[in-house]
Each structure stands twice: as structure tokens, then as C-alpha cells.
Coordinates of C-alpha atoms and ligand atoms in Angstrom, one line a residue:
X1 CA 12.2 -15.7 22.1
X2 CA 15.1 -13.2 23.6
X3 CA 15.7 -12.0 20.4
X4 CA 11.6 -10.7 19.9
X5 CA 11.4 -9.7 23.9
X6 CA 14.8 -7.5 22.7
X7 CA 12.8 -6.1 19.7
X8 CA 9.4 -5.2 21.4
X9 CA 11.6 -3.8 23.9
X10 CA 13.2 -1.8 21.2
X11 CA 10.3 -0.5 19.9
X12 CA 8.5 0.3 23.4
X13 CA 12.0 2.3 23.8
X14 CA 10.9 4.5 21.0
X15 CA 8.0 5.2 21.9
X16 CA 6.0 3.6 19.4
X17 CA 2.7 1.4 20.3
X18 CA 2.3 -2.0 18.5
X19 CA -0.4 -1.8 16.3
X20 CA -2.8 -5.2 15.4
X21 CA -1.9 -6.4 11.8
X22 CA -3.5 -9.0 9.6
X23 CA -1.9 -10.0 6.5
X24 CA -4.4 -12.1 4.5
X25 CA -2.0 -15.0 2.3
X26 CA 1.4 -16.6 2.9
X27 CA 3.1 -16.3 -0.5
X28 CA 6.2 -14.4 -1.1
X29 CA 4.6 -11.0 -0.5
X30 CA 2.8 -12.1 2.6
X31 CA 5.8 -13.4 4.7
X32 CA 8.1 -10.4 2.9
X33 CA 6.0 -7.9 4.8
X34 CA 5.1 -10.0 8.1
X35 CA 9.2 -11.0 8.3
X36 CA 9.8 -7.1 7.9
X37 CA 7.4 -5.8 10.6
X38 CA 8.5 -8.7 12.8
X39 CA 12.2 -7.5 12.3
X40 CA 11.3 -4.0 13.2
X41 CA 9.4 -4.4 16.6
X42 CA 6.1 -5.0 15.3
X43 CA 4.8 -8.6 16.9
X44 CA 1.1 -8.4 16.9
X45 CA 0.7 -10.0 13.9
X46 CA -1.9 -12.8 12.5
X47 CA -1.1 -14.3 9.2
X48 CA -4.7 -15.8 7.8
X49 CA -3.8 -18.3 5.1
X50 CA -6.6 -20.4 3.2
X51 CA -4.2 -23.5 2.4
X52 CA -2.2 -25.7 4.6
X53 CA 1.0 -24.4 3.6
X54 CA 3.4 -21.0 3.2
X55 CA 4.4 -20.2 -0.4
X56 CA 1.4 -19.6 -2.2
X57 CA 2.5 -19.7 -6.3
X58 CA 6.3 -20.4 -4.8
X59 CA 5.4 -24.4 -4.7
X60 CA 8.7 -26.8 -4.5
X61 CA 7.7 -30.6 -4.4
X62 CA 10.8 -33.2 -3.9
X63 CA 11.3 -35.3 -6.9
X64 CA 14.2 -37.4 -8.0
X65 CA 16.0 -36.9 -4.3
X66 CA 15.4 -33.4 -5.1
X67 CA 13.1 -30.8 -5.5
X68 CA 11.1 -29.1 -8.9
X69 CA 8.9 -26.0 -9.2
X70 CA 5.3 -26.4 -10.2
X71 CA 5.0 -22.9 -9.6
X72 CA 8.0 -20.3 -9.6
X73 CA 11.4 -21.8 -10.5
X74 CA 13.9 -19.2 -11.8
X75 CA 15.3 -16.2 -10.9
X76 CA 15.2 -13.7 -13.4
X77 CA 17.6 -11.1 -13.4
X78 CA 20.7 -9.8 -10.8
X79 CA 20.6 -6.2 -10.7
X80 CA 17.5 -4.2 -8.7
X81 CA 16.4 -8.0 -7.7
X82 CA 15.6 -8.3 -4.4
X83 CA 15.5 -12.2 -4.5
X84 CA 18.7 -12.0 -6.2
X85 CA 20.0 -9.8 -3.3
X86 CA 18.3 -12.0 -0.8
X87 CA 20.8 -15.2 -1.8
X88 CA 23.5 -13.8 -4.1
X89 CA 26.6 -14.7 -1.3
X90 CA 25.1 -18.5 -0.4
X91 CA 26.1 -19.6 -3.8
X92 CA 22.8 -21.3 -4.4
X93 CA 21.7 -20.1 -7.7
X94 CA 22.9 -21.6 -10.7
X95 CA 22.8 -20.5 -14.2
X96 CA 21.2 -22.3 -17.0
X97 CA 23.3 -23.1 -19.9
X98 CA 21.6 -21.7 -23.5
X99 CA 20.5 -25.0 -25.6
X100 CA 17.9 -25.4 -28.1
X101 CA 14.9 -27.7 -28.8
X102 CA 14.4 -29.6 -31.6
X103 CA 11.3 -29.4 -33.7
X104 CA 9.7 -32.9 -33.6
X105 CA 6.4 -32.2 -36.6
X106 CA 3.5 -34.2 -36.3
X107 CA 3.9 -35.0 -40.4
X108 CA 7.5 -35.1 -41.0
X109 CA 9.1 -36.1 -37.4
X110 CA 12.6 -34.8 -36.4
X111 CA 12.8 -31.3 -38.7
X112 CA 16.6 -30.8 -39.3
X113 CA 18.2 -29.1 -36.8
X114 CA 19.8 -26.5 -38.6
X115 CA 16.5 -25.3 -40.0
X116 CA 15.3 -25.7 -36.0
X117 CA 18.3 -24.1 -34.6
X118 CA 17.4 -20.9 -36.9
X119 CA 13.9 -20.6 -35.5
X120 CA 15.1 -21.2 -31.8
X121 CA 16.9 -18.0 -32.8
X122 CA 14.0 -16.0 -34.4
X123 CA 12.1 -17.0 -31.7
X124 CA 14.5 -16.0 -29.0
X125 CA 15.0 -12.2 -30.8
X126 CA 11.2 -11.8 -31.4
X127 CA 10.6 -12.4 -27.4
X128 CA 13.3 -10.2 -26.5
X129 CA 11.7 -7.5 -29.2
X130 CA 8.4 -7.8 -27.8
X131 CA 10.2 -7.2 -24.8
X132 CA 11.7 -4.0 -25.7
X133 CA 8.9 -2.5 -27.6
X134 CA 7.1 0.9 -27.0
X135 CA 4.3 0.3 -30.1
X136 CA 1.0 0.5 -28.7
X137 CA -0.2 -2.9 -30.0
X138 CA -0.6 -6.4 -28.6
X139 CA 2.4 -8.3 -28.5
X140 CA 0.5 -10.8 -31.2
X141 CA 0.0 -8.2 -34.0
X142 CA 3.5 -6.7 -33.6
X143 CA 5.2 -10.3 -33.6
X144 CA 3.1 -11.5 -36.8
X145 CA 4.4 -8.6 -38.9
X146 CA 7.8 -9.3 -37.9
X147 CA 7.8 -12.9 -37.8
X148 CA 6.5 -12.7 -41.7
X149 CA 9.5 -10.4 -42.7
X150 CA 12.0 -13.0 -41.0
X151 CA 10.7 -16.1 -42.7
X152 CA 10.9 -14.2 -45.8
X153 CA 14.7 -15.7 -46.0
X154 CA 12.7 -18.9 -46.9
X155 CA 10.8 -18.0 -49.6
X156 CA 12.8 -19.4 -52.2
X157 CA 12.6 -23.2 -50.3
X158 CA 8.8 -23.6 -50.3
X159 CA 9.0 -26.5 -47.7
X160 CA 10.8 -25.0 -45.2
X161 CA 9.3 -21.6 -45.4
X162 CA 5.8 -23.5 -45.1
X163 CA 7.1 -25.1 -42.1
X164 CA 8.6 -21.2 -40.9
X165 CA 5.2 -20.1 -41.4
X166 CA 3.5 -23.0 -39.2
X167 CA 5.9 -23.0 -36.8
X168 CA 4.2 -19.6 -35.8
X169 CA 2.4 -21.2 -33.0
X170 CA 5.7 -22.0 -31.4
X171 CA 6.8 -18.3 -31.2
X172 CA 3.0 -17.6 -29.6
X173 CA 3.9 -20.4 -27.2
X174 CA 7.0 -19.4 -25.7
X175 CA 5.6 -15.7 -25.7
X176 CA 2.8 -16.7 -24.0
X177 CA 4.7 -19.0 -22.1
X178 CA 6.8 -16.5 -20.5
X179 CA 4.1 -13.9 -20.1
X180 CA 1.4 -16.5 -18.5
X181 CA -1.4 -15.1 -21.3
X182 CA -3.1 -17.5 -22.8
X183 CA -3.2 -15.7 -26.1
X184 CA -1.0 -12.8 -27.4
X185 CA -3.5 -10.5 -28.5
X186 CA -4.3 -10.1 -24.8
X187 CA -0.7 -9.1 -23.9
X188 CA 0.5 -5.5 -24.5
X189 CA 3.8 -5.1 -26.4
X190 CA 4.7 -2.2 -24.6
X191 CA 4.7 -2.0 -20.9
X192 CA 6.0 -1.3 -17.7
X193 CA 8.3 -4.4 -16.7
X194 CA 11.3 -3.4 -16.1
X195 CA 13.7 -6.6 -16.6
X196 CA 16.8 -7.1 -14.1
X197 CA 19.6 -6.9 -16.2
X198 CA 21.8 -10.8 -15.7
X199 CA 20.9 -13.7 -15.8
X200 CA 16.8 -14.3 -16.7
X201 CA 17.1 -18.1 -15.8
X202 CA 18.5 -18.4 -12.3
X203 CA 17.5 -22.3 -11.1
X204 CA 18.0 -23.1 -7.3
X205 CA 20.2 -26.4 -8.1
X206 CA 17.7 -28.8 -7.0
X207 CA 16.5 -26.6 -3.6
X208 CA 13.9 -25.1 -5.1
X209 CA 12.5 -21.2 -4.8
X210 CA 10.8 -22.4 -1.4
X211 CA 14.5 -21.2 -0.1
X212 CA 13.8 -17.8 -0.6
X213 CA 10.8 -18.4 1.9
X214 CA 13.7 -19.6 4.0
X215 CA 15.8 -16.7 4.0
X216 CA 13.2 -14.4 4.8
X217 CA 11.7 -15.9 7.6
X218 CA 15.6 -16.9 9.2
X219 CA 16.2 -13.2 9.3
X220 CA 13.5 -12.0 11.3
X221 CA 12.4 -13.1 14.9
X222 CA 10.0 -16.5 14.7
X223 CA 7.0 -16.5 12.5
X224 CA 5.5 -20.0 12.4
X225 CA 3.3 -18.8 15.3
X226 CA 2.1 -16.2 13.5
X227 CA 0.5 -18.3 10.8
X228 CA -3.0 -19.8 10.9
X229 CA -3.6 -22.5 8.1
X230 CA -7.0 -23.5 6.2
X231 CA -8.1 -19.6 7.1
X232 CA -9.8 -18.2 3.8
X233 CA -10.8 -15.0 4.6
X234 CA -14.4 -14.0 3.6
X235 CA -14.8 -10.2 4.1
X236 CA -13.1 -7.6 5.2
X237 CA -14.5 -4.4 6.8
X238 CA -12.2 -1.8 6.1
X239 CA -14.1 1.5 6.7
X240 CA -14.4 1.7 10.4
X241 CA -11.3 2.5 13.0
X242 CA -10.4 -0.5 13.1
X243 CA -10.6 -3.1 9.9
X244 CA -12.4 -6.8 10.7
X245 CA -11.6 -9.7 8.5
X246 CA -14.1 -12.6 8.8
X247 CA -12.9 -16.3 8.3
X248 CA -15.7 -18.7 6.5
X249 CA -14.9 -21.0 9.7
X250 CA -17.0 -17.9 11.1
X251 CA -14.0 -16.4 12.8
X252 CA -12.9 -12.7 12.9
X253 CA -10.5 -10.8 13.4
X254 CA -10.3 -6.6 14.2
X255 CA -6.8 -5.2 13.0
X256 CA -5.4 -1.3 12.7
X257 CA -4.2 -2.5 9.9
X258 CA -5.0 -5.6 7.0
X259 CA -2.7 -6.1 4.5
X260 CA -4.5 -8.0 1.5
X261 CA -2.2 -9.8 -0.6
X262 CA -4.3 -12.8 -2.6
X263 CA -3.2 -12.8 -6.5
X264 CA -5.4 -10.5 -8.7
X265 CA -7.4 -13.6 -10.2
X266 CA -8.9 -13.9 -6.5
X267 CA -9.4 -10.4 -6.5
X268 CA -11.2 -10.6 -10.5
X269 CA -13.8 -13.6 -9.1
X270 CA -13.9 -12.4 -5.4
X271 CA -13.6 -8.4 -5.1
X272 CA -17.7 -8.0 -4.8
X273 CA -18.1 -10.2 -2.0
X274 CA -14.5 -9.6 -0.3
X275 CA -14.9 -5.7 0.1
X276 CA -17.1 -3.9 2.7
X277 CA -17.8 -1.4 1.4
X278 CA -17.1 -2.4 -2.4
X279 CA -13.9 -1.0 -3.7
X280 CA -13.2 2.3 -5.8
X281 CA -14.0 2.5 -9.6
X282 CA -10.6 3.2 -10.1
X283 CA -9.2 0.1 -8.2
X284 CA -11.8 -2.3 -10.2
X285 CA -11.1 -1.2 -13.4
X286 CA -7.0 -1.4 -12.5
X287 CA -8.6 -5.4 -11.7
X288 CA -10.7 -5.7 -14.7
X289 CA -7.5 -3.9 -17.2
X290 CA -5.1 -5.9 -16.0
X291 CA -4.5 -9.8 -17.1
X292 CA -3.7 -12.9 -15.3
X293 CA -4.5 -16.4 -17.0
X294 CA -1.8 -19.5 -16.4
X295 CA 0.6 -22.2 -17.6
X296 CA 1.0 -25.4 -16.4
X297 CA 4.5 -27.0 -15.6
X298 CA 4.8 -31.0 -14.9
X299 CA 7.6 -32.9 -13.9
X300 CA 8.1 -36.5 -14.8
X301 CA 10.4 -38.2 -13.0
X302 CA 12.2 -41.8 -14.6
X303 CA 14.1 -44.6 -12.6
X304 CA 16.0 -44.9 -15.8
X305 CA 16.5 -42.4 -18.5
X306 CA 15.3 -43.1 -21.8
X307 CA 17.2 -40.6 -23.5
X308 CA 20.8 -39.6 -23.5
X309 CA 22.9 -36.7 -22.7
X310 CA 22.6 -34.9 -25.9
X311 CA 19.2 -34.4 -25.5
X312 CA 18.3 -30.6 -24.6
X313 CA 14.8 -30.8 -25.2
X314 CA 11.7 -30.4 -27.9
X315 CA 8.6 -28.3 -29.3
X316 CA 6.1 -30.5 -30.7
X317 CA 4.7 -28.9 -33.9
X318 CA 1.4 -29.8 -35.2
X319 CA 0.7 -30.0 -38.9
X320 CA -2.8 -28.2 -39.3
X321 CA -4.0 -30.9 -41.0
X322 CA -4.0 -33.0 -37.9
X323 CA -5.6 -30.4 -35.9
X324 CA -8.1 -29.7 -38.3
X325 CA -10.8 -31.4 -36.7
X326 CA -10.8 -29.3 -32.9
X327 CA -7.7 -29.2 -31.0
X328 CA -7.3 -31.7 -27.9
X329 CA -5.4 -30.7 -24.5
X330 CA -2.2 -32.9 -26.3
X331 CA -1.8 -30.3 -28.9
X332 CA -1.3 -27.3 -25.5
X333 CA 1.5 -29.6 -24.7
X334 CA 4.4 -27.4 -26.4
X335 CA 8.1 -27.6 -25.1
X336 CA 9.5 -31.1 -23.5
X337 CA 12.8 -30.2 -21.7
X338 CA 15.3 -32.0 -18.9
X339 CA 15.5 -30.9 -16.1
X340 CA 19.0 -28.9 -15.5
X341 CA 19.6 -30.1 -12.0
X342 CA 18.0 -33.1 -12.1
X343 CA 19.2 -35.6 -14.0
X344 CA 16.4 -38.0 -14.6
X345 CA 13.5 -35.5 -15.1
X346 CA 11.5 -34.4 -17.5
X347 CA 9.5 -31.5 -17.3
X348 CA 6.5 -30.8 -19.9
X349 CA 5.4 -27.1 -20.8
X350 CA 1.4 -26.5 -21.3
X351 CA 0.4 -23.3 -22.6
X352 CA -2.5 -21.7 -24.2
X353 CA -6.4 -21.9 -23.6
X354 CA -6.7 -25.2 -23.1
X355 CA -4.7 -25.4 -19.8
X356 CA -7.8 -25.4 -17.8
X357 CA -8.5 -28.4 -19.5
X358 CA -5.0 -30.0 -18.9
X359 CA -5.4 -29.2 -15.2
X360 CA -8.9 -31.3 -14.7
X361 CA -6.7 -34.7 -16.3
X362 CA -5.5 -37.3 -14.0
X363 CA -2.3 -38.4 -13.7
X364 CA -3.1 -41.5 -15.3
X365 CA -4.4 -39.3 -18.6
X366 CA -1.7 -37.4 -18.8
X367 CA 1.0 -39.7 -18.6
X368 CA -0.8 -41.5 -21.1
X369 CA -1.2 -38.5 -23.5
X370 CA 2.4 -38.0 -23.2
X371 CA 3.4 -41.3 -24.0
X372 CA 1.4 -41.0 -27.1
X373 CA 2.9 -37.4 -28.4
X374 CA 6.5 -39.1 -28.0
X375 CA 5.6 -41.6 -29.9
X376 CA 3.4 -39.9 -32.5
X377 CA 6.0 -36.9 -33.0
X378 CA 8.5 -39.7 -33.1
X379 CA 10.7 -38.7 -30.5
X380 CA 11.7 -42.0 -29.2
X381 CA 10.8 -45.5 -30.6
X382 CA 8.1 -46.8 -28.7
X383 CA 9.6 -49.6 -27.8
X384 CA 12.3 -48.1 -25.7
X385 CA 10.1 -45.5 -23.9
X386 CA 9.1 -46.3 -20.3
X387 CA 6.1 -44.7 -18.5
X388 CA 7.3 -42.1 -15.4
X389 CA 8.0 -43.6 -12.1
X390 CA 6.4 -40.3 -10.6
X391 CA 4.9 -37.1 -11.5
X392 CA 4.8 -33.3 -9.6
X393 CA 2.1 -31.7 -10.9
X394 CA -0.9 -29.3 -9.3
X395 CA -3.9 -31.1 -10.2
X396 CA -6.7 -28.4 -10.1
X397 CA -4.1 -25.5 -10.3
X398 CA -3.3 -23.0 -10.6
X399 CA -6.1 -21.5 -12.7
X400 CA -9.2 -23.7 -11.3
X401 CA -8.2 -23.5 -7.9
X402 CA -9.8 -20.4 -6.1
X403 CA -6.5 -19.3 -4.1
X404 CA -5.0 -18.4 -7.4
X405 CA -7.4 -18.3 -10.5
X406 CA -4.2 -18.2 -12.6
X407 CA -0.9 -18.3 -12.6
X408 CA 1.2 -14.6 -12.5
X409 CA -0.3 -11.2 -13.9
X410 CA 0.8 -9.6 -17.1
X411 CA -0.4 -5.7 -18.9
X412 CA -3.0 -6.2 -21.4
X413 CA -3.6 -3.7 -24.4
X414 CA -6.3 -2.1 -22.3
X415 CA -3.8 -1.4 -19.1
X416 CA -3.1 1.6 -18.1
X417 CA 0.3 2.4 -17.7
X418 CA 3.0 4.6 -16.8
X419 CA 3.0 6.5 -13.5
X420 CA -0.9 6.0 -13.1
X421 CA -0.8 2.1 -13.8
X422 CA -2.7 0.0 -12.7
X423 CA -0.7 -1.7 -10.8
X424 CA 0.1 1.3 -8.8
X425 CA -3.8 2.1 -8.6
X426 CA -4.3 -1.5 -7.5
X427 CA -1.4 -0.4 -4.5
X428 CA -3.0 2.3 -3.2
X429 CA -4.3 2.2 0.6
X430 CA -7.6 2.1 1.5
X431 CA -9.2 3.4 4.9
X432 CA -10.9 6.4 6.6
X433 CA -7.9 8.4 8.0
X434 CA -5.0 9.0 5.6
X435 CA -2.4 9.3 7.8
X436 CA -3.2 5.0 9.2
X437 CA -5.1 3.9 6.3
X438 CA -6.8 0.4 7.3
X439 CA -6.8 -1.3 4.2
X440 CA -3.3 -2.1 2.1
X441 CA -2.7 -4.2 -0.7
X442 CA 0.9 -6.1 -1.8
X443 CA 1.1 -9.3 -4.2
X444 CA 2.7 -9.5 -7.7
X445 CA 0.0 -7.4 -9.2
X446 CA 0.6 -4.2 -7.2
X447 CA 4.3 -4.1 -8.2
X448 CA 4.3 -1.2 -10.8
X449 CA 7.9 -2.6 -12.5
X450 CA 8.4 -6.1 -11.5
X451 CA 5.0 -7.9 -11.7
X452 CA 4.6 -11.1 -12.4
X453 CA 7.6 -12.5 -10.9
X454 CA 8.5 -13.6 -7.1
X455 CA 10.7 -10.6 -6.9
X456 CA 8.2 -8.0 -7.4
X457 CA 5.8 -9.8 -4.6
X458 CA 8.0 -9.3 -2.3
X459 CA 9.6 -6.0 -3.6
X460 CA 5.4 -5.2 -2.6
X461 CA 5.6 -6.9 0.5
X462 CA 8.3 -5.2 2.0
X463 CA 6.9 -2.4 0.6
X464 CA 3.4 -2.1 2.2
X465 CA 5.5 -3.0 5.7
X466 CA 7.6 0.3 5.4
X467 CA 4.2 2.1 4.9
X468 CA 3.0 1.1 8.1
X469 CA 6.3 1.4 9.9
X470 CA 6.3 5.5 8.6
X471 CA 3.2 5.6 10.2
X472 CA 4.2 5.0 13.6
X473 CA 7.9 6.9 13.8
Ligands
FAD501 C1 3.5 -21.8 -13.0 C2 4.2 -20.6 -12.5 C3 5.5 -20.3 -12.9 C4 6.1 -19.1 -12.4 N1 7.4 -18.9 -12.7 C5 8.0 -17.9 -12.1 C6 9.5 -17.7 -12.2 O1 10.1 -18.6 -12.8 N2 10.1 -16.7 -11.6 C7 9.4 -15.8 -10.8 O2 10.0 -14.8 -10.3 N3 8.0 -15.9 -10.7 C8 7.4 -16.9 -11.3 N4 6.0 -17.1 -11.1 C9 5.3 -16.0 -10.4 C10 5.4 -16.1 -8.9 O3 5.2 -17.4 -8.4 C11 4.4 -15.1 -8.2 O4 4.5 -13.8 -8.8 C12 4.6 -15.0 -6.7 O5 4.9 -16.2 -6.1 C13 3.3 -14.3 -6.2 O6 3.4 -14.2 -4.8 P1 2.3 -13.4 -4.0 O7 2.6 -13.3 -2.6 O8 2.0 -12.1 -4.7 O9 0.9 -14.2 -4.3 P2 0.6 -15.8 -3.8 O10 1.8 -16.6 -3.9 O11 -0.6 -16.1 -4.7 O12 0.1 -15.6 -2.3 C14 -1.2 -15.3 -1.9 C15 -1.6 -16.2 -0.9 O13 -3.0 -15.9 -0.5 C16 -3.7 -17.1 -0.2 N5 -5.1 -16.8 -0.4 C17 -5.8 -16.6 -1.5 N6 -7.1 -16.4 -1.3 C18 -7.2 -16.3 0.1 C19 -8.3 -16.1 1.0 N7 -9.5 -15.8 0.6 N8 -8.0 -16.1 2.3 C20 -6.8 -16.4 2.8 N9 -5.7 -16.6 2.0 C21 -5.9 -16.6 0.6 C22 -3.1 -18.1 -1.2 O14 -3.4 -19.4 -0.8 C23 -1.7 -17.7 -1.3 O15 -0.9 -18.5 -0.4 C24 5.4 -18.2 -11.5 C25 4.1 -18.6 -11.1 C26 3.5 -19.7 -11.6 C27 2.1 -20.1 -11.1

């Protein structure tokens, strides 16, 4: 309480007058700017959030005596990372040793591991390839062509280089997997990410990424007041002096400035009816060019392991003939892996198209699908398998449920990029007087080098609060 009379004090001191803010969403780039504002004087804020809860994608559930990620776990990268900044001296974040996953095939079972271990590595270089590339293709074609001159080391051992050749899909799944498509033809090979050099799989030993929440909101003067749960925001009127932002509870709000930060799936099913007046051309094509779909992570948790220490993890592969018939939601389930920090989890990897499907399954269902693949693939005998005690998973997430209509944003080949992205497009303030525009707009989407990632959200957050901050020096 001293310490925010001391700061509107401060600000008074200057001069300055305290504008009226609403910031619409509680995720990372929502509290990045509020906790910024807050920090520099700025107290008459209103934080409108349509859940019950801060964090948005950031979703940490306890499990096991400690806590998973449904949404984002790792921190990629140390340098030019602000989360990495954020924590680096509290000694939280732990890196994750390399291992690989066997191939379990729906035909043959365990594929030998040496044959396994190669792809694991082909797979690795492509991704980091695709990564590095500047050939204006999708991600798909320029991975195809290079994943057919690799195999070509197999073409004097028919069997294995038929498996090389079907193991294809894996490649596409970790691709896609990291890149939240849900098909690589949709993802641009080159773009603008630009990936913090370090570490790419920084976990939060068991703490989860809500920390990061944490240390934002510890370093600026109280916020939980701020915050108004079960809020969704309806419309915004942005072109008059002052912007209003009406609730569907049928409340409103009048603010010098809103600062919209919902994902850009809420903006791709909601911009016509969320904008008074409609937005720009060039803002709705930067919504329409740009790509977010999702992946689904779930955590099983077992009172008693039923496998061992040597165990790093699996793809399941399925032989086409066994798919050849329609694929079901078991065949998106692609990667099986234990949990670094937490010792008696599992957590299952579900990419691809038919994720939407996966996320309408019950618990029961799924469980039950997955005790089927282990035994089907012939991962463990049947007989020694136990069903989960629990499960973390976001039923109805994060691709059906209308705060997120998918999980992080990515470049299509149809993105604009470069200095005119559309990211930055999608960043640009809105209003009638340049000098206080009304309207501004953070979240992962509007961060022109680190979309995607919790990082860049904030990196946008922090951003759009130094905007308004120049505006009344
Ligand atoms: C499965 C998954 C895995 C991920 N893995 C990683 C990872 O390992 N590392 C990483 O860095 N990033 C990862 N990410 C991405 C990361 O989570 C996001 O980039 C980041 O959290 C986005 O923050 P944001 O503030 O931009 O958006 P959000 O977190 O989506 O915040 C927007 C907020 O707006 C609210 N909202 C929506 N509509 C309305 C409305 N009409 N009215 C009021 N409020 C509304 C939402 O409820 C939400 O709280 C992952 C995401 C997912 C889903």
C-alpha cells in the first residue's frame, strides 16, 4: 500500500496525470504490461479477464506433489530472453538432458535402436534446418526433399529404408509439434523467429512456468485488485476520445487507453464483432496470413511406475496398412515421454489435425486409448501395465475453447515478413490522435521475432506499456 502511495506520489511529482487503462486478458503479456505501468506510477488500471484465473496459455496444474504444464513448459533459449532474464539468478530452471525415443511400429514392435537412434538424429538436424532456412517454401516441401536424400543411406537394406521412408510422419510430427501447425505445408520454412541462442528446453524443476507470473507480479506494487475474473469482453469502441470496452455481463468500461491482448485465434473467430469500427485491411489480412492451430500435451500420473529408469521415451509409428481404413484420434498420439522432474509421470504428445478430436475425449477414453497403444505397439506387456492414478489435461482446450482457439501462432507461407510483418502490422496502435492512440495490441502474435513463445508475449507486453509511458513524459 506505501509502496503504490510512494509511486503515484512519484509520478504526481513529475507532472504526469494518470491515465484510465484497460488491458483485456491475464496471460503473460497482459500482467507484463499492467506489472510495468503499475511499477512506473500508473495505478488506474482494470484488468478484464474472461476465465477465473491469471495465466492464460501459461497453465501449471499440481501432479505427482508437483506441478506439469498443459500449456507452456520450457524455456527456450538464454540470450535476448526476457523470461530467461526474469529468473536466471533464482536457480530455478533446469536443463533437460538429450535422450532419444524409441520407435515402437504398429507391425514389427520395438524397431532396433540403432536404426531408431539414427532417425532421432535426422529428425533432430532436419528441425534445426527448417529452422535455419531462407527458401521460400513450406517447411513440408523443403523437409520431403531432404528427408528423401538422407534415407538414401538405406537403399541398399530395403526393410529399413521402407521403414526410413514411413517413418516420415514422425519428422512432420515433431516439426509440427514444435511449431503448433497442424500440417507442415502451412508452416513457412523461412521466417522471422529469431531463436535465443542456449538452452531450447529450460523446465521449471517441478514449479512450473506459472512462476514467471510470479516474478512479474512480486516486482511491481499489488495487482490482484486490479483483476476482474469471468469478464469476456464483447466490443470495444476505440474511435472516440476515450475507448469503451463492454463486458457480455453488460458491463463497460471508458479507458484513455485499452490494451487488447487475446491470442490471434480469438482475434481470427472474433475480430468482426470485437472492433467498433472494424479494423484496418491491413491488420485483418496480418490475422488472416498468419497461423495458429494447436497440440495437445497430457500428463499421466502412476502411484507405481511401470517402467524403469532406462526408459527415455517413444514415437509410436503406424504401419499404413493399419491406417488404411481412416485414421482414429490414437494414431495423433505421437511421442510418450517421462517426465524430467517428475518421477512417476508420463506425459503423451498429440499432434496433427485430429487434436480437436482428442480434446472432445473424456478422461475415461483416453486413458483407455492409451492403454491400448501400449499394448498394441507392444511397449509393455499387458499384464504389467496399470491404468493412471490421475491425469492433467485441458479438456476442451486449447483449440475448442473460445479464449484460445489454438494453442501458439506460427508464419505461414502466405505471411508477410520482414520489417512489414505481420506481426508488426498486427502491433500497430489504433486510435484517433497519434500522439495517445486508444487502441494497442500485445500477445505472442504481435511479437515480430519471438512469437509463439511466452517470452515474446511478454517481450509485447512490456512493450505496448513503454508506448504509453512515452506518451505521458
Ligand atoms: C500446449 C502449449 C505449449 C506451449 N509451450 C510453450 C513453451 O514450451 N515455451 C514457450 O515459451 N511458450 C509455449 N507456449 C506458448 C505460450 O504459452 C504463449 O505464447 C503465451 O503464454 C501467450 O501469452 P499471451 O499473453 O500472448 O496470450 P494468452 O496467454 O492467451 O492470454 C490472453 C488472455 O486473454 C483472455 N481472453 C481471451 N478472450 C477474451 C475476452 N473476450 N475477454 C477477456 N479476456 C479474454 C484469455 O483467457 C487469456 O487469459 C505453449 C502454448 C501452448 C498452448
Amino acid at each position: 500500500m506505501f509502496l503504490e502511495i510512494g509511486f503515484l506520489l512519484l509520478f504526481a511529482s513529475f507532472g504526469l496525470s494518470d491515465p484510465t487503462l484497460v488491458v483485456i486478458g491475464a496471460g503473460a503479456s497482459g500482467i507484463a504490461a499492467a506489472t510495468r505501468l503499475l511499477q512506473h506510477g500508473i495505478t488506474n488500471i482494470t484488468i478484464l479477464e474472461a476465465n477465473d484465473q491469471i495465466g492464460g496459455r501459461i497453465h501449471s496444474v499440481s501432479l505427482g506433489g508437483r506441478y506439469v504444464d498443459t500449456g507452456a513448459e520450457w524455456c527456450h533459449g538464454e540470450k535476448g530472453n526476457v523470461v530467461y532474464d526474469l529468473v536466471k539468478d533464482l536457480g530455478i530452471l533446469q536443463g533437460t538432458p538429450p535422450f532419444y525415443l524409441e520407435i515402437y511400429h504398429s507391425k514389427l514392435k520395438l524397431l532396433n535402436p540403432d536404426f531408431s537412434h539414427a532417425l532421432n538424429d535426422i529428425f533432430f538436424e532436419l528441425l534445426v534446418e527448417s529452422m535455419r532456412s531462407k527458401e521460400s517454401v513450406s517447411v513440408g516441401e523443403l523437409l520431403i526433399a531432404k528427408y528423401e536424400q538422407v534415407i538414401d543411406q538405406w537403399k541398399d537394406d530395403p526393410s529399413n529404408y521402407k521403414l526410413a521412408q514411413q517413418a516420415i510422419v514422425l519428422l512432420e510430427a515433431c516439426v509440427i509439434g514444435f511449431n503448433g501447425g497442424f500440417s507442415w505445408f502451412d508452416l513457412a520454412a523461412d521466417v522471422d523467429f529469431v531463436i535465443s541462442e542456449g538452452d531450447q528446453n529450460l523446465h521449471w524443476n517441478g514449479l512450473g512456468f506459472k512462476t514467471i507470473l510470479n516474478v512479474l507480479m512480486e516486482k511491481s506494487p499489488p495487482i490482484n485488485d486490479k483483476i476482474l475474473f469471468k469478464k469476456e469482453v464483447r466490443q470495444i469502441i476505440w474511435d472516440s476520445k476515450e475507448a469503451v470496452v463492454q463486458c457480455t455481463d453488460n458491463s463497460s468500461y471508458s479507458a484513455d487507453h485499452v490494451i487488447m491482448t487475446v491470442s490471434l485465434g480469438v482475434l481470427k473467430h472474433q475480430h468482426t464483432n470485437l472492433f467498433v469500427p472494424k479494423l484496418p485491411v491491413n491488420k485483418l489480412l496480418a490475422i488472416e496470413q498468419l497461423g495458429i492451430a494447436a497440440v495437445q500435451k497430457i500428463f499421466l500420473y502412476y502411484d507405481r511406475r511401470w517402467w524403469n529408469d532406462s526408459y527415455t521415451g517413444n514415437f509410436f509409428l503406424w504401419d499404413p496398412n493399419d491406417v488404411k481404413n481412416g485414421a482414429s484420434w490414437l494414431t495423433a498420439v505421437s511421442v510418450l515421454v517421462p517426465v524430467v522432474h517428475n518421477p512417476n509421470v508420463l506425459q503423451v504428445w498429440i499432434i496433427g489435425d485430429l487434436v480437436p478430436e482428442v480434446e472432445q475425449c473424456s478422461d475415461e477414453v483416453f486413458i483407455n486409448g492409451i492403454m491400448y497403444l501400449l499394448d498394441y505397439f507392444g511397449v509393455v506387456d499387458s499384464k504389467i501395465v496399470t491404468r493412471p492414478d490421475a491425469i492433467a489435461r485441458q479438456v476442451k482446450n486449447w483449440y475448442t475453447n473460445p479464449y484460445f482457439r489454438g494453442a501458439f501462432s506460427y508464419q505461414t507461407p502466405r505471411t508477410r515478413v520482414g520489417q512489414n510483418s505481420d506481426e508488426a502490422i498486427l502491433s500497430e496502435p489504433l486510435g484517433n490522435n497519434p500522439q495517445k492512440p486508444n487502441l494497442l495490441f500485445a500477445g505472442e502474435a504481435t511479437s515480430p521475432d519471438h512469437y509463439g513463445t511466452v517470452h515474446g508475449a511478454i517481450d509485447t507486453g512490456f512493450r505496448e506499456a513503454d508506448r504509453i509511458l512515452k506518451m505521458y513524459k
